[in-house]
Coordinates of C-alpha atoms in Angstrom, one line a residue:
X1 CA 13.1 -33.5 59.5
X2 CA 11.2 -30.4 61.5
X3 CA 7.8 -30.1 61.1
X4 CA 6.2 -26.5 59.5
X5 CA 4.2 -25.6 62.3
X6 CA 1.0 -23.3 62.3
X7 CA 0.4 -20.3 60.3
X8 CA 1.1 -16.7 61.4
X9 CA -2.6 -15.8 61.5
X10 CA -2.9 -18.8 63.6
X11 CA -0.8 -17.5 66.1
X12 CA -2.1 -14.3 65.8
X13 CA -5.3 -15.7 66.4
X14 CA -4.0 -17.7 70.1
X15 CA -2.2 -14.6 71.4
X16 CA -5.6 -12.2 70.9
X17 CA -8.3 -15.2 72.8
X18 CA -5.1 -15.2 75.5
X19 CA -2.8 -12.3 76.1
X20 CA -3.8 -10.3 79.3
X21 CA -4.2 -7.1 77.3
X22 CA -2.6 -4.3 79.1
X23 CA -3.5 -0.6 79.5
X24 CA -1.1 2.6 79.2
X25 CA -1.7 6.5 79.9
X26 CA -4.0 8.2 82.3
X27 CA -7.2 7.4 79.6
X28 CA -5.9 3.1 80.4
X29 CA -5.8 2.8 77.0
X30 CA -5.2 -0.7 75.6
X31 CA -1.9 -1.6 74.2
X32 CA -2.0 -3.3 70.9
X33 CA -0.9 -7.0 70.6
X34 CA 2.3 -5.9 68.4
X35 CA 3.1 -3.6 71.1
X36 CA 2.5 -6.5 73.6
X37 CA 4.9 -8.9 72.3
X38 CA 7.8 -6.3 71.3
X39 CA 10.5 -5.6 73.4
X40 CA 9.9 -3.8 76.7
X41 CA 12.9 -1.6 78.7
X42 CA 10.0 -0.9 81.7
X43 CA 8.3 -3.3 84.1
X44 CA 4.9 -5.1 83.9
X45 CA 2.0 -4.2 86.7
X46 CA 0.5 -7.6 85.6
X47 CA 1.1 -11.2 84.0
X48 CA 1.5 -11.4 79.8
X49 CA -1.2 -14.2 79.9
X50 CA -4.2 -14.8 81.0
X51 CA -5.0 -16.1 84.6
X52 CA -7.3 -16.3 87.7
X53 CA -4.3 -16.9 90.1
X54 CA -3.0 -14.7 92.7
X55 CA 0.3 -15.7 93.4
X56 CA 1.0 -15.9 89.0
X57 CA 0.2 -12.5 89.3
X58 CA 2.5 -11.1 91.9
X59 CA 5.5 -13.7 90.4
X60 CA 4.7 -12.9 87.0
X61 CA 6.0 -9.7 87.8
X62 CA 8.7 -10.0 89.4
X63 CA 10.1 -12.9 87.0
X64 CA 9.9 -10.0 84.3
X65 CA 12.2 -8.3 85.9
X66 CA 14.6 -11.8 86.4
X67 CA 14.2 -12.2 82.2
X68 CA 15.4 -8.4 82.1
X69 CA 18.2 -8.4 84.3
X70 CA 19.2 -11.8 82.6
X71 CA 19.8 -10.0 79.1
X72 CA 21.6 -7.5 80.5
X73 CA 18.4 -5.0 79.9
X74 CA 18.3 -3.8 84.1
X75 CA 21.2 -4.0 86.5
X76 CA 21.2 -6.4 89.4
X77 CA 23.9 -7.7 91.8
X78 CA 23.0 -11.3 91.2
X79 CA 25.3 -12.6 87.9
X80 CA 23.4 -14.5 85.4
X81 CA 24.0 -17.5 86.6
X82 CA 21.7 -17.2 89.8
X83 CA 19.0 -15.7 87.7
X84 CA 18.8 -17.8 85.3
X85 CA 18.8 -20.7 88.6
X86 CA 15.7 -18.5 90.5
X87 CA 14.0 -18.2 87.1
X88 CA 13.8 -21.7 86.4
X89 CA 13.4 -22.9 90.2
X90 CA 10.3 -20.8 90.1
X91 CA 8.9 -22.4 86.7
X92 CA 10.0 -25.7 87.5
X93 CA 8.3 -25.6 91.1
X94 CA 4.9 -23.6 89.6
X95 CA 3.7 -25.6 86.4
X96 CA 1.2 -21.7 86.3
X97 CA 4.3 -20.1 85.4
X98 CA 5.8 -22.1 82.5
X99 CA 3.8 -20.9 79.8
X100 CA 4.2 -17.2 80.9
X101 CA 8.1 -16.8 81.2
X102 CA 8.2 -18.5 77.4
X103 CA 5.3 -15.6 76.7
X104 CA 8.2 -13.0 78.4
X105 CA 11.2 -14.3 76.4
X106 CA 8.7 -14.0 72.8
X107 CA 8.2 -10.7 73.9
X108 CA 11.6 -9.5 74.9
X109 CA 13.2 -11.4 71.8
X110 CA 11.1 -9.7 69.6
X111 CA 12.0 -6.1 67.8
X112 CA 15.2 -6.3 70.4
X113 CA 17.7 -3.2 69.7
X114 CA 20.8 -5.0 71.3
X115 CA 22.2 -8.2 69.9
X116 CA 23.9 -9.1 73.0
X117 CA 20.6 -9.1 75.2
X118 CA 18.4 -10.3 72.3
X119 CA 21.0 -13.3 72.3
X120 CA 21.2 -13.7 76.3
X121 CA 17.4 -13.9 75.7
X122 CA 17.6 -17.0 73.1
X123 CA 19.9 -18.7 75.9
X124 CA 17.5 -18.6 78.8
X125 CA 14.8 -20.0 76.6
X126 CA 17.3 -22.6 75.3
X127 CA 18.2 -23.8 79.3
X128 CA 14.5 -23.0 80.1
X129 CA 13.8 -25.6 77.7
X130 CA 15.8 -28.4 79.4
X131 CA 13.6 -28.4 83.1
X132 CA 10.0 -28.1 81.6
X133 CA 7.6 -28.1 78.7
X134 CA 5.2 -25.2 77.6
X135 CA 1.8 -26.4 78.4
X136 CA 0.4 -28.3 75.4
X137 CA -2.0 -25.4 74.3
X138 CA 1.2 -23.2 74.2
X139 CA 3.2 -25.4 72.6
X140 CA 1.9 -24.9 68.8
X141 CA 2.7 -21.5 69.5
X142 CA 6.4 -20.8 70.4
X143 CA 6.8 -23.8 68.4
X144 CA 5.5 -21.2 65.1
X145 CA 8.1 -18.6 67.1
X146 CA 11.2 -20.3 67.1
X147 CA 10.4 -21.6 63.5
X148 CA 10.6 -18.5 62.0
X149 CA 13.7 -17.9 63.3
X150 CA 15.4 -20.9 62.3
X151 CA 17.2 -19.1 59.2
X152 CA 16.5 -15.2 60.2
X153 CA 20.3 -14.2 61.2
X154 CA 20.3 -11.4 58.2
X155 CA 16.6 -10.7 58.6
X156 CA 17.3 -9.9 62.4
X157 CA 20.5 -8.0 61.6
X158 CA 18.5 -5.8 59.1
X159 CA 15.2 -5.6 61.7
X160 CA 17.8 -4.2 64.7
X161 CA 19.6 -1.8 61.5
X162 CA 16.1 -0.8 61.0
X163 CA 14.7 0.2 64.7
X164 CA 18.7 1.3 65.3
X165 CA 18.1 3.9 62.7
X166 CA 14.6 5.0 63.6
X167 CA 15.8 5.3 67.4
X168 CA 18.1 7.4 66.7
X169 CA 15.5 9.6 64.2
X170 CA 12.8 10.5 67.4
X171 CA 15.7 10.3 70.3
X172 CA 15.9 13.9 71.6
X173 CA 19.5 14.7 73.2
X174 CA 17.8 15.0 76.9
X175 CA 16.6 11.3 76.9
X176 CA 19.3 9.0 77.9
X177 CA 19.8 6.7 75.0
X178 CA 20.0 2.6 75.6
X179 CA 23.2 1.2 74.9
X180 CA 23.3 0.2 71.2
X181 CA 24.9 -3.0 70.1
X182 CA 24.6 -4.5 66.6
X183 CA 28.0 -6.1 66.6
X184 CA 27.3 -10.2 66.5
X185 CA 28.4 -10.8 70.1
X186 CA 28.3 -15.0 70.6
X187 CA 25.9 -17.6 68.4
X188 CA 24.0 -16.7 65.5
X189 CA 20.3 -16.3 66.5
X190 CA 19.6 -19.4 64.4
X191 CA 21.7 -21.4 66.2
X192 CA 19.6 -21.1 69.2
X193 CA 16.7 -21.3 67.7
X194 CA 17.8 -24.9 66.1
X195 CA 18.6 -26.0 69.5
X196 CA 15.6 -24.6 70.9
X197 CA 13.1 -26.3 68.1
X198 CA 15.2 -29.7 68.7
X199 CA 14.7 -29.2 72.6
X200 CA 11.2 -28.7 72.4
X201 CA 10.0 -31.6 70.4
X202 CA 11.7 -33.9 72.8
X203 CA 10.9 -31.5 76.2
X204 CA 6.9 -32.0 74.7
X205 CA 7.7 -35.9 74.8
X206 CA 9.9 -36.2 78.1
X207 CA 8.7 -33.6 80.0
X208 CA 11.5 -31.5 81.1
X209 CA 13.4 -32.8 84.5
X210 CA 11.9 -35.2 87.0
X211 CA 12.3 -36.0 91.0
X212 CA 12.1 -33.9 94.1
X213 CA 16.0 -32.2 94.3
X214 CA 15.2 -28.5 92.5
X215 CA 17.5 -27.5 89.6
X216 CA 21.1 -26.7 90.6
X217 CA 24.1 -24.0 89.5
X218 CA 25.9 -26.9 87.9
X219 CA 22.7 -27.9 85.6
X220 CA 22.3 -24.2 84.6
X221 CA 25.6 -24.3 83.4
X222 CA 25.3 -27.9 81.5
X223 CA 21.9 -26.5 79.7
X224 CA 24.4 -23.0 78.8
X225 CA 27.0 -25.8 77.2
X226 CA 24.8 -28.3 76.1
X227 CA 23.7 -25.7 72.9
X228 CA 27.0 -25.4 71.6
X229 CA 27.9 -28.8 72.8
X230 CA 25.3 -32.1 71.5
X231 CA 25.3 -34.0 75.0
X232 CA 25.3 -37.5 75.5
X233 CA 21.8 -37.4 75.5
X234 CA 19.3 -37.0 73.3
X235 CA 21.7 -36.6 70.3
X236 CA 22.2 -39.2 66.8
X237 CA 24.7 -42.3 67.8
X238 CA 26.5 -40.8 64.7
X239 CA 27.0 -37.3 66.7
X240 CA 27.8 -38.8 70.3
X241 CA 31.0 -40.9 67.9
X242 CA 32.1 -37.7 66.4
X243 CA 32.0 -35.7 70.4
X244 CA 34.2 -38.6 71.6
X245 CA 36.0 -38.9 68.6
X246 CA 39.3 -36.7 70.8
X247 CA 39.0 -38.3 74.1
X248 CA 38.3 -42.0 72.9
X249 CA 39.6 -41.8 69.0
X250 CA 40.1 -45.9 68.9
X251 CA 36.5 -46.4 70.6
X252 CA 34.3 -48.3 68.1
X253 CA 31.0 -48.1 70.7
X254 CA 30.2 -45.3 72.5
X255 CA 32.1 -44.1 75.4
X256 CA 28.5 -43.7 77.4
X257 CA 27.1 -47.7 76.4
X258 CA 29.7 -49.1 77.7
X259 CA 31.2 -47.1 80.8
X260 CA 27.0 -47.5 82.2
X261 CA 27.2 -51.4 81.1
X262 CA 30.2 -51.8 83.1
X263 CA 29.0 -50.0 86.2
X264 CA 25.8 -52.1 85.9
X265 CA 28.0 -55.4 86.2
X266 CA 30.6 -54.0 88.7
X267 CA 28.0 -53.0 91.2
X268 CA 26.6 -56.7 91.1
X269 CA 23.3 -55.7 88.4
X270 CA 23.4 -59.7 87.3
X271 CA 22.2 -60.6 90.8
X272 CA 20.3 -58.1 92.0
X273 CA 16.1 -58.7 92.1
X274 CA 14.4 -56.4 89.4
X275 CA 17.2 -55.4 87.9
X276 CA 15.7 -53.2 84.7
X277 CA 12.4 -53.0 85.9
X278 CA 12.8 -51.4 89.2
X279 CA 13.5 -47.6 88.7
X280 CA 16.9 -46.2 90.3
X281 CA 16.3 -43.2 92.7
X282 CA 15.5 -40.4 90.0
X283 CA 17.1 -37.8 91.5
X284 CA 20.6 -39.6 91.9
X285 CA 19.9 -40.8 88.4
X286 CA 19.9 -37.0 87.6
X287 CA 23.7 -36.5 89.7
X288 CA 24.8 -39.4 87.4
X289 CA 23.7 -38.1 84.4
X290 CA 25.1 -34.4 85.0
X291 CA 28.3 -36.5 85.6
X292 CA 28.3 -38.6 82.5
X293 CA 27.9 -35.9 80.8
X294 CA 31.2 -34.7 81.8
X295 CA 33.0 -37.7 81.0
X296 CA 33.0 -38.7 84.6
X297 CA 32.0 -41.9 86.5
X298 CA 31.9 -41.8 89.8
X299 CA 33.2 -43.8 92.2
X300 CA 30.9 -43.8 95.1
X301 CA 27.8 -45.5 93.4
X302 CA 26.5 -48.4 95.1
X303 CA 23.2 -49.2 93.7
X304 CA 23.1 -51.1 90.5
X305 CA 20.3 -49.5 89.6
X306 CA 21.0 -46.1 89.2
X307 CA 23.3 -46.7 86.0
X308 CA 20.8 -49.4 84.9
X309 CA 18.0 -46.7 85.0
X310 CA 20.6 -44.0 83.0
X311 CA 21.3 -46.8 80.8
X312 CA 17.8 -47.3 79.6
X313 CA 17.3 -43.7 79.4
X314 CA 20.1 -43.0 77.1
X315 CA 18.8 -46.0 74.9
X316 CA 15.5 -44.3 74.8
X317 CA 16.4 -40.7 74.0
X318 CA 18.8 -41.0 71.6
X319 CA 17.6 -39.1 68.5
X320 CA 17.2 -42.4 66.6
X321 CA 16.4 -45.1 67.7
X322 CA 19.0 -47.7 67.9
X323 CA 17.2 -49.4 64.9
X324 CA 16.6 -47.2 62.7
X325 CA 13.4 -46.1 61.8
X326 CA 13.4 -47.5 58.1
X327 CA 13.8 -51.2 59.3
X328 CA 10.6 -51.0 61.5
X329 CA 8.3 -52.4 60.0
X330 CA 10.8 -55.3 58.6
X331 CA 11.7 -55.9 62.8
X332 CA 7.8 -56.3 63.1
X333 CA 7.2 -58.8 60.7
X334 CA 9.7 -61.2 61.6
X335 CA 8.5 -61.3 65.4
X336 CA 8.5 -64.8 65.5
X337 CA 11.1 -65.9 62.6
X338 CA 14.8 -66.2 64.5
X339 CA 16.6 -66.4 60.9
X340 CA 14.8 -63.8 59.9
X341 CA 15.2 -61.4 62.8
X342 CA 18.9 -62.1 63.0
X343 CA 19.1 -61.1 58.8
X344 CA 17.5 -57.6 59.8
X345 CA 20.5 -57.1 62.3
X346 CA 23.0 -57.5 59.2
X347 CA 21.2 -55.0 57.6
X348 CA 22.0 -52.0 59.5
X349 CA 24.6 -49.1 59.4
X350 CA 27.7 -50.4 61.2
X351 CA 27.2 -48.2 63.6
X352 CA 24.1 -49.2 64.5
X353 CA 24.8 -53.2 63.7
X354 CA 27.8 -52.4 66.7
X355 CA 25.7 -50.8 69.6
X356 CA 22.7 -53.5 68.6
X357 CA 24.7 -56.3 69.5
X358 CA 26.8 -55.0 72.7
X359 CA 23.2 -54.1 74.4
X360 CA 21.5 -58.3 73.7
X361 CA 25.3 -59.3 74.3
X362 CA 24.8 -58.0 77.3
X363 CA 21.2 -58.9 78.0
X364 CA 22.7 -62.2 77.2
X365 CA 24.6 -62.5 80.5
X366 CA 21.3 -61.2 83.0
X367 CA 19.7 -64.3 80.5
X368 CA 21.7 -66.9 81.8
X369 CA 19.8 -69.2 84.4
X370 CA 22.3 -68.9 87.2
X371 CA 21.5 -65.5 87.1
X372 CA 17.8 -65.3 86.1
X373 CA 17.0 -67.3 89.7
X374 CA 18.4 -64.2 91.5
X375 CA 17.5 -61.1 89.2
X376 CA 13.9 -62.7 89.1
X377 CA 14.6 -61.5 84.8
X378 CA 14.2 -63.9 82.8
X379 CA 14.3 -63.5 78.6
X380 CA 10.6 -62.2 79.0
X381 CA 11.0 -59.8 81.1
X382 CA 14.0 -58.6 79.8
X383 CA 12.7 -57.8 76.4
X384 CA 9.8 -56.3 77.9
X385 CA 11.7 -53.5 79.5
X386 CA 14.3 -53.0 76.7
X387 CA 12.3 -53.3 73.2
X388 CA 10.6 -49.6 73.8
X389 CA 14.4 -48.5 74.2
X390 CA 15.0 -50.0 71.1
X391 CA 12.1 -49.5 68.9
X392 CA 9.4 -46.7 68.4
X393 CA 6.3 -47.3 67.0
X394 CA 5.5 -44.3 64.8
X395 CA 1.8 -44.7 65.2
X396 CA -0.9 -42.8 67.2
X397 CA -3.3 -45.1 66.8
X398 CA -3.4 -47.0 70.5
X399 CA -4.9 -50.4 68.8
X400 CA -1.6 -50.1 66.4
X401 CA 0.4 -49.6 69.0
X402 CA -0.5 -52.2 71.8
X403 CA -0.5 -55.1 68.9
X404 CA 2.9 -53.5 67.9
X405 CA 4.2 -53.3 71.9
X406 CA 4.2 -57.4 71.7
X407 CA 6.0 -57.8 68.5
X408 CA 8.7 -55.8 69.5
X409 CA 9.1 -57.5 72.7
X410 CA 8.9 -60.6 70.6
X411 CA 11.6 -59.4 68.2
X412 CA 13.9 -58.5 71.0
X413 CA 13.6 -61.6 73.0
X414 CA 14.4 -63.7 69.5
X415 CA 18.0 -61.3 69.5
X416 CA 18.4 -62.4 73.3
X417 CA 17.9 -66.2 72.3
X418 CA 19.2 -66.9 68.8
X419 CA 21.7 -63.5 68.1
X420 CA 25.6 -64.5 67.6
X421 CA 27.5 -61.3 70.0
X422 CA 30.3 -63.5 70.6
X423 CA 32.5 -60.7 68.4
X424 CA 31.4 -58.2 70.7
X425 CA 33.5 -59.3 73.8
X426 CA 36.6 -56.8 74.4
X427 CA 35.0 -54.0 72.1
X428 CA 34.9 -50.7 73.3

């Protein structure tokens, strides 16, 4: 469900307070906000947003050229993948540039007469959101801009036609025409907008790409492909099952869940101290995530903490938790009653029930006394690290969150101890 973001007037108010107003002509007249936020074929001499940082001031102007190059509005020798990589890496490494990139993309996708350029601008926004979020103060503005384009395809086509007609009336034969392209090339803008809107909600919470390794061309390509092909991470269980239907039509469970679980066991995870508590190297986890999203499990894995960390991430990033929100209240109400806790599981939708039972069966292996002696992860520790990945408290009240955390852990502990999962053996 998409919540309605800030109003148009609030967005205009934000722009008037934060835009670094540009000037033009020999009298250095200020450019209006609407012109500041409309497509520009030239370069810029100062950042779009107010900043006192000298490095940001310089980098912002260079970045505008990169944005134009990616969108096909400026000639470059670099291919678009490399342009995207340079742009994203600059912003990933330099936090102060992130809002600047998003406002530049807003500008270049507003009143743009070339559909291909417009689509590529939205594509670069979608790619960027896979790596970093805007600042909290800019998020609501970006959210408002994206929201206005969720169902805007007819309006965009009409607007391009109006702009082209207006331009053709004004232009003289001596002036060089910008190549026009009003035909739809590629995806509708609403497809990009819907993807960006969902991605923005997620990246605002998760914070984007972590680790020390800089973004790679493979990650850029993967981020672009995810616009059309849903990732195995961050999607709903239904979407994941739909995506794997061609490759694994007979599977009852998500391939990613079973494969990562089996990898943890194959690498001796049930005998590894601190399994699920000690995180795997974040760069290694990112690399494995990229492979798994292409249906590959590398044979070079040696540390069980890597697939274990990615497995936790997969559960945590599901669009809807394994135990859907409408069952949350029942779970925390029955955290001390084994029979009632088991009964809640039977009420879940079939796919959620199977996925949860597979997880509990997997955790029951680690809860065996012979394994606890080596891992130091008894049933209480297992419930503590896995409960936040299965249940999500919707309250913003710290006291409610604190109180419910204890109940969530207790509920999952009840399932590990009392749920009969023998039917899961051999199920894929």
